[in-house]
XYZ file of C-alpha atoms in Angstrom:
471
model
C -11.415 9.624 48.025
C -9.619 6.894 45.723
C -12.993 5.063 45.500
C -14.672 8.248 44.378
C -12.092 8.902 41.788
C -12.181 5.262 40.120
C -15.922 5.523 40.103
C -15.789 8.736 38.504
C -13.305 7.404 35.627
C -15.539 4.204 35.377
C -18.745 6.362 35.059
C -17.094 8.617 32.404
C -15.614 5.489 30.509
C -19.425 4.553 30.268
C -20.403 7.593 29.086
C -17.644 8.001 26.315
C -16.937 4.632 25.214
C -18.656 5.234 21.887
C -16.919 8.501 21.705
C -13.364 7.348 20.395
C -14.076 7.915 16.761
C -16.781 6.863 14.420
C -17.779 3.149 13.855
C -17.302 2.382 10.248
C -19.714 1.747 7.564
C -19.228 0.707 4.126
C -19.722 3.580 1.762
C -22.542 3.617 -0.587
C -22.047 2.801 -4.318
C -24.634 4.659 -6.843
C -27.761 2.533 -7.525
C -26.794 2.391 -11.385
C -23.486 0.997 -10.568
C -25.076 -2.594 -9.944
C -26.886 -2.487 -13.374
C -26.342 -4.517 -16.587
C -23.461 -3.092 -18.561
C -24.210 -0.609 -21.426
C -21.912 -2.732 -23.656
C -23.447 -6.265 -22.390
C -25.584 -6.234 -25.742
C -23.131 -7.290 -27.698
C -23.345 -10.830 -29.141
C -19.350 -11.231 -28.217
C -20.122 -11.319 -24.577
C -22.517 -12.966 -22.105
C -24.018 -11.789 -18.917
C -22.726 -14.945 -17.160
C -20.600 -14.517 -14.309
C -17.020 -13.440 -15.128
C -14.475 -16.264 -14.755
C -11.393 -15.901 -12.604
C -9.085 -18.052 -14.592
C -10.040 -16.322 -17.548
C -7.074 -16.896 -19.783
C -8.072 -20.818 -19.795
C -10.744 -19.708 -22.120
C -8.007 -19.447 -25.177
C -7.623 -23.491 -24.390
C -3.805 -22.868 -24.927
C -1.703 -25.163 -22.680
C 1.156 -23.135 -23.422
C -0.197 -20.232 -22.489
C -1.656 -21.584 -18.999
C 1.995 -22.475 -18.043
C 3.378 -19.316 -18.952
C 0.597 -17.663 -16.513
C 1.470 -20.190 -13.785
C 5.104 -19.123 -14.113
C 4.621 -15.606 -13.814
C 2.373 -16.065 -10.819
C 4.877 -18.069 -9.348
C 8.171 -16.070 -10.091
C 7.269 -12.641 -11.122
C 9.006 -9.873 -9.397
C 6.243 -7.241 -9.105
C 4.055 -10.245 -7.396
C 6.948 -10.910 -5.152
C 7.118 -7.557 -3.976
C 3.144 -7.233 -3.202
C 3.489 -10.518 -1.294
C 6.265 -8.934 0.597
C 4.010 -5.977 1.496
C 1.185 -8.423 2.644
C 3.944 -9.725 5.240
C 4.470 -6.282 6.381
C 1.094 -5.415 6.883
C 0.481 -8.827 9.010
C 3.218 -8.016 11.034
C 2.035 -4.573 11.714
C -1.235 -6.155 12.851
C 0.388 -8.622 15.037
C 2.319 -5.625 16.571
C -1.144 -3.915 17.165
C -2.955 -6.932 18.420
C 0.242 -7.254 21.055
C -1.044 -4.066 22.683
C -4.221 -5.914 24.011
C -1.813 -8.143 26.044
C 0.051 -7.379 29.340
C 3.711 -6.027 28.847
C 6.288 -8.081 30.780
C 9.989 -7.103 31.181
C 12.787 -8.680 32.893
C 15.752 -6.808 34.159
C 18.887 -7.525 36.258
C 22.158 -5.731 36.867
C 25.281 -5.811 38.657
C 27.561 -3.044 39.916
C 30.719 -2.914 42.036
C 30.607 0.139 44.293
C 32.363 1.859 46.830
C 30.668 4.320 49.205
C 31.730 7.141 51.411
C 32.580 6.870 55.127
C 29.626 8.957 55.623
C 27.231 6.853 53.385
C 28.447 3.332 54.859
C 26.108 1.569 57.155
C 27.857 -0.255 60.393
C 28.893 -3.957 59.608
C 28.719 -3.209 55.640
C 31.728 -2.968 53.679
C 32.428 0.167 52.052
C 33.223 -1.683 48.569
C 30.704 -4.283 47.594
C 28.797 -5.987 44.586
C 25.222 -4.568 44.213
C 22.941 -7.034 42.312
C 19.433 -5.858 41.308
C 16.779 -7.822 39.809
C 13.008 -7.634 39.024
C 9.831 -8.419 36.693
C 7.538 -5.559 35.520
C 4.027 -6.279 34.493
C 1.779 -3.425 32.448
C -1.553 -3.801 31.127
C -3.675 -0.811 29.354
C -7.208 -0.901 30.219
C -8.680 0.127 26.645
C -11.381 2.059 28.072
C -11.889 4.503 25.244
C -10.801 1.893 22.361
C -7.709 3.384 21.374
C -6.290 -0.352 21.282
C -9.131 -1.719 19.636
C -9.260 1.257 16.872
C -5.384 0.389 16.331
C -6.236 -3.246 15.497
C -8.863 -2.643 13.207
C -6.685 0.080 11.237
C -4.128 -2.402 11.018
C -6.852 -5.198 9.564
C -7.865 -2.502 7.161
C -4.194 -1.929 5.902
C -3.630 -5.809 5.677
C -6.543 -6.394 3.909
C -5.653 -3.536 1.351
C -2.196 -4.851 0.986
C -3.967 -8.336 -0.199
C -6.314 -6.496 -2.425
C -3.203 -4.530 -3.791
C -1.167 -8.047 -4.396
C -4.671 -9.317 -6.253
C -4.164 -5.907 -8.430
C -0.610 -7.048 -9.459
C -1.812 -10.399 -10.328
C -4.390 -9.192 -12.444
C -1.785 -6.814 -14.304
C 0.712 -9.534 -14.374
C -1.741 -12.284 -15.625
C -2.967 -9.582 -18.326
C 0.664 -8.258 -19.370
C 1.645 -12.177 -19.840
C -1.380 -13.042 -22.019
C -0.863 -9.765 -23.922
C 2.739 -10.640 -24.570
C 2.010 -14.152 -25.517
C -0.771 -12.667 -28.017
C 1.728 -10.114 -29.310
C 4.556 -12.818 -30.079
C 1.813 -14.891 -32.014
C -0.034 -12.357 -33.826
C 3.395 -10.770 -34.728
C 4.348 -13.888 -36.135
C 1.126 -13.952 -38.359
C 1.982 -10.557 -39.401
C 5.212 -11.820 -40.212
C 3.939 -14.644 -42.126
C 1.887 -12.393 -44.196
C 4.602 -9.903 -45.124
C 6.928 -12.769 -45.980
C 3.777 -14.454 -48.223
C 3.158 -11.033 -49.855
C 6.880 -10.635 -50.508
C 7.249 -14.392 -52.149
C 3.937 -13.520 -54.318
C 5.718 -10.446 -55.473
C 8.995 -12.169 -56.100
C 7.001 -14.566 -58.338
C 5.272 -11.325 -59.999
C 8.976 -10.498 -60.880
C 9.910 -13.526 -62.312
C 6.798 -13.658 -64.455
C 7.052 -10.048 -65.479
C 10.868 -10.411 -66.171
C 10.131 -13.507 -68.252
C 7.448 -11.205 -70.330
C 9.989 -8.480 -70.628
C 12.451 -10.990 -72.199
C 10.193 -11.802 -74.823
C 9.137 -8.357 -75.398
C 5.506 -8.706 -73.856
C 6.177 -6.435 -70.886
C 8.029 -3.214 -70.472
C 11.137 -2.584 -68.617
C 9.339 -0.135 -66.267
C 6.909 -2.709 -65.285
C 9.723 -5.061 -63.582
C 11.020 -1.800 -61.979
C 7.496 -1.096 -60.299
C 6.926 -4.488 -59.248
C 10.174 -4.889 -57.859
C 9.916 -1.567 -56.049
C 6.503 -2.988 -54.495
C 8.398 -6.119 -53.300
C 11.118 -4.226 -51.952
C 8.562 -1.935 -49.961
C 6.847 -5.079 -48.505
C 10.383 -6.478 -47.567
C 11.257 -3.540 -45.668
C 8.686 -4.100 -43.310
C 9.818 -7.508 -42.316
C 13.002 -6.644 -39.854
C 10.735 -4.143 -37.947
C 8.180 -6.862 -37.142
C 11.064 -9.054 -36.374
C 12.177 -6.463 -33.830
C 8.610 -6.400 -32.601
C 8.272 -10.016 -31.872
C 11.556 -9.893 -30.319
C 10.289 -7.457 -27.758
C 7.249 -9.224 -27.074
C 9.570 -12.335 -26.396
C 11.639 -10.462 -24.283
C 8.846 -8.879 -22.341
C 7.520 -12.381 -21.719
C 10.613 -13.547 -20.388
C 10.744 -10.755 -17.944
C 7.008 -11.294 -16.652
C 7.714 -15.122 -16.052
C 10.773 -14.574 -14.002
C 13.081 -15.498 -16.639
C 16.288 -14.073 -18.627
C 15.654 -13.732 -22.435
C 18.038 -16.848 -22.664
C 15.832 -19.068 -20.435
C 12.424 -18.557 -22.519
C 11.361 -22.163 -23.687
C 11.935 -22.657 -27.270
C 7.993 -23.895 -27.385
C 7.487 -19.870 -26.812
C 9.892 -19.070 -29.727
C 7.958 -21.528 -31.911
C 4.413 -20.213 -31.109
C 3.101 -18.764 -34.503
C -0.777 -19.355 -34.092
C -2.805 -16.727 -32.030
C -5.400 -18.578 -29.740
C -8.780 -17.617 -30.118
C -11.844 -17.797 -28.091
C -14.393 -20.224 -28.828
C -17.458 -18.532 -26.512
C -18.511 -15.153 -25.984
C -16.595 -13.203 -23.114
C -18.917 -13.706 -19.749
C -18.810 -9.979 -18.070
C -21.437 -10.456 -15.169
C -22.871 -6.977 -14.178
C -21.753 -3.757 -12.528
C -22.544 -5.124 -8.668
C -20.167 -8.337 -9.296
C -17.535 -5.942 -10.879
C -17.559 -3.556 -7.947
C -17.097 -6.729 -5.391
C -14.500 -8.528 -7.846
C -12.130 -5.514 -8.816
C -9.126 -5.297 -6.695
C -8.687 -1.195 -6.887
C -12.287 -0.855 -5.336
C -11.632 -3.502 -2.675
C -8.310 -2.045 -1.608
C -9.855 1.554 -1.660
C -12.623 0.298 0.644
C -10.277 -1.213 3.037
C -8.178 1.894 3.240
C -11.148 4.024 4.086
C -12.034 1.509 6.684
C -8.308 1.673 7.999
C -8.315 5.746 7.967
C -11.563 5.602 9.785
C -10.370 3.628 12.495
C -7.297 5.960 12.832
C -9.888 8.703 13.805
C -10.846 6.556 16.682
C -7.128 6.163 17.617
C -6.489 9.840 17.803
C -10.058 10.575 19.575
C -9.076 8.361 22.054
C -5.928 10.353 23.332
C -8.425 13.205 24.100
C -9.356 11.105 27.247
C -7.187 9.681 30.088
C -4.996 6.504 29.578
C -5.260 3.955 32.538
C -2.639 1.615 32.721
C -2.367 -1.085 35.660
C 1.092 -1.956 36.597
C 3.325 -3.978 38.993
C 6.803 -4.794 39.500
C 8.680 -7.426 42.012
C 12.330 -7.334 42.336
C 15.282 -7.932 44.965
C 18.149 -6.181 45.777
C 21.603 -8.072 47.154
C 25.133 -6.862 48.504
C 27.605 -9.418 47.701
C 27.634 -12.526 46.407
C 26.342 -14.131 49.830
C 23.357 -11.972 49.939
C 22.429 -12.943 46.502
C 22.935 -16.684 47.109
C 20.962 -16.273 50.514
C 18.126 -14.308 49.048
C 18.171 -10.590 49.463
C 15.088 -8.677 50.436
C 12.006 -8.528 48.193
C 10.455 -5.317 46.765
C 7.225 -5.070 44.953
C 5.004 -2.108 43.487
C 1.239 -2.401 42.259
C -0.987 0.266 41.314
C -2.841 1.858 38.167
C -0.921 4.576 36.498
C -3.256 7.386 35.090
C -2.005 9.536 32.255
C -3.832 12.404 30.481
C -3.104 15.452 28.247
C -5.214 17.934 29.905
C -6.238 21.009 29.455
C -3.683 21.684 26.705
C -5.062 19.076 23.699
C -4.525 21.151 20.904
C -1.847 18.857 19.475
C -4.412 15.944 19.722
C -7.179 17.638 18.321
C -4.845 18.611 15.360
C -3.894 14.723 14.721
C -7.688 14.211 14.766
C -8.208 16.922 12.178
C -5.611 14.992 10.202
C -7.050 11.551 10.404
C -10.249 13.059 9.422
C -8.639 14.765 6.515
C -7.313 11.419 5.476
C -10.590 9.436 5.729
C -12.336 12.077 3.878
C -9.538 11.496 1.117
C -9.915 7.875 1.404
C -13.652 8.042 0.741
C -13.126 10.177 -2.552
C -10.485 7.742 -3.578
C -13.179 4.852 -3.123
C -15.707 6.751 -5.233
C -13.341 7.532 -7.715
C -12.222 3.825 -7.826
C -15.819 2.815 -8.479
C -16.614 5.444 -11.135
C -12.997 4.324 -12.787
C -14.221 0.674 -12.691
C -17.075 1.235 -14.506
C -15.679 3.536 -17.004
C -12.677 1.178 -18.044
C -14.900 -1.763 -18.344
C -17.626 0.163 -20.384
C -14.716 1.336 -22.759
C -13.494 -2.085 -22.826
C -16.638 -3.494 -23.805
C -16.986 -0.743 -26.742
C -13.447 -1.113 -28.069
C -13.941 -4.567 -28.077
C -17.173 -4.845 -30.067
C -15.789 -2.207 -32.574
C -12.402 -4.125 -33.081
C -14.515 -7.092 -33.890
C -16.438 -5.259 -36.594
C -13.164 -3.695 -37.757
C -11.904 -7.215 -38.108
C -14.753 -8.505 -40.030
C -14.953 -5.580 -42.292
C -11.058 -5.963 -43.321
C -11.609 -9.728 -43.695
C -14.264 -8.980 -46.475
C -11.790 -6.340 -47.761
C -8.953 -9.007 -47.873
C -11.132 -11.431 -49.550
C -12.336 -9.117 -51.926
C -9.066 -7.897 -52.844
C -7.380 -11.481 -53.175
C -10.347 -12.128 -55.829
C -9.443 -8.969 -57.841
C -5.891 -9.818 -58.017
C -6.692 -13.310 -59.252
C -8.922 -11.820 -61.744
C -6.463 -9.197 -62.757
C -3.613 -11.943 -63.203
C -5.754 -13.936 -65.189
C -6.845 -11.155 -67.465
C -3.135 -9.910 -67.867
C -2.061 -13.525 -69.073
C -5.147 -13.047 -71.690
C -3.523 -9.615 -72.690
C -6.813 -8.082 -71.891
C -5.360 -5.584 -69.267
C -2.216 -3.610 -68.663
C 0.364 -4.368 -65.832
C -0.726 -1.117 -63.823
C -4.007 -2.538 -63.225
C -2.423 -5.814 -61.860
C 0.101 -3.789 -60.094
C -2.329 -2.000 -58.362
C -4.457 -5.104 -57.609
C -1.506 -6.620 -55.958
C -0.488 -3.203 -54.000
C -4.343 -3.244 -52.713
C -3.993 -7.169 -51.637
C -0.896 -6.285 -49.956
C -2.319 -3.423 -47.930
C -5.650 -5.523 -47.206
C -3.468 -8.506 -45.781
C -1.086 -6.308 -43.831
C -4.406 -4.178 -42.342
C -5.909 -7.355 -41.599
C -3.411 -8.970 -39.609
C -2.667 -5.416 -37.630
C -6.558 -5.490 -37.056
C -6.543 -9.089 -35.677
C -3.662 -8.348 -33.395
C -5.739 -5.336 -32.027
C -8.653 -7.842 -31.562
C -6.699 -9.780 -29.329
C -5.305 -6.791 -27.297
C -8.784 -5.558 -26.721
C -9.811 -8.990 -25.354
C -7.237 -8.867 -22.762
C -8.179 -5.341 -21.989
C -11.679 -6.297 -21.502
C -10.513 -9.342 -18.950
C -8.111 -7.006 -17.078
C -10.991 -4.476 -16.686
C -13.179 -7.096 -15.479
C -10.496 -7.649 -12.698
C -10.510 -11.435 -12.684
C -7.457 -13.586 -12.185
C -6.941 -12.805 -8.429
C -9.472 -15.493 -7.204
C -8.079 -19.036 -7.978
C -5.088 -17.967 -9.766
C -3.740 -16.516 -6.260
C -4.100 -19.773 -4.755
C -2.763 -21.702 -7.407
């Protein structure tokens, strides 16, 4: 009878070994996703492979050190690394199910038996010592343990990709904060130079007023323009302080610990080459959010197998060996040995509705993960194309404002020269100075926005997690 039962079980396992959930297959992406980017036609970018350590393209040693500091000390990265260790520990736990489980047990009890229960020649009161070794091993006929290990591997890979995503964000935020520090310093310099030029105009206009060649109203007007420009300086100083404080946090420092070299940085680094962007296929392989979504889908697919395996019998081979001794003398002399060996079969049958409900839940989770993967692919392509477009238009805007600033500066010089010759009135000079101040401020703001657009493009490309995560 036993032989027939084992034959039936082995035959059933051969027929249903592949039934414990679907085998995972990587989801397909749209064929157009691998094509070159629409925005790659801009001369500001190239189709060369995107670079991991992209911030080194700025050739700024101070920026490189700040990024290294952020990768080593940033609190968000430390949290992500801790989650990797948690997932790795869960994987070790899942792998342990493939090994036999062992347990040692021992007990000592002082007992007193009744006269009826006492055996002849045995004291009614005595010590009872028990000891034993238990061993059990689950025969993974239907892949429950195997699928559990696959799910844990997927969770670990997803956690690693999430950590890469955090690194990308931290690197981009660090570079952005540094560029904000330097760009705001340049905007502050523009405002201070504008105020200095207007102070000079006030002195000249005041001198002309003293000799009767100018009206008191001219002095008031240029003074008002100077005060208006000067009022922008405190706000710019506050913006620079905020960028410095943000940079300190990103690099794991308090604001007081930020190096003086960072506070002294006033020149915004520039790129000396077009930004390498690669193509859509390389983007999807590189973006951490896409990789994390794909690994979560693999893990959830494996969990369907874990739930499905519960539909079938669970077979455990086990055994135990132990001894029981009465009194210290029996313990030292060796008590009688007992052992147990045999298989254990457990099967939730015929009521399997709860198991099928878990299978349905796992399938729904897998479908949701597939949808999240498809969404991550589309979002990655959208963010990159949008960043390419914003970058190209930011360059165009900066170039136009540079030309406008140059023309405004030329108009101001001509106006001042003609005023000295008495050929134009002061209102024309004042209007030229106001136009130049506005053009200078607009160009400084556009230059800052251009730097941010560069960082946003690098961030959309998903670089920074390769060599950076190993540095």
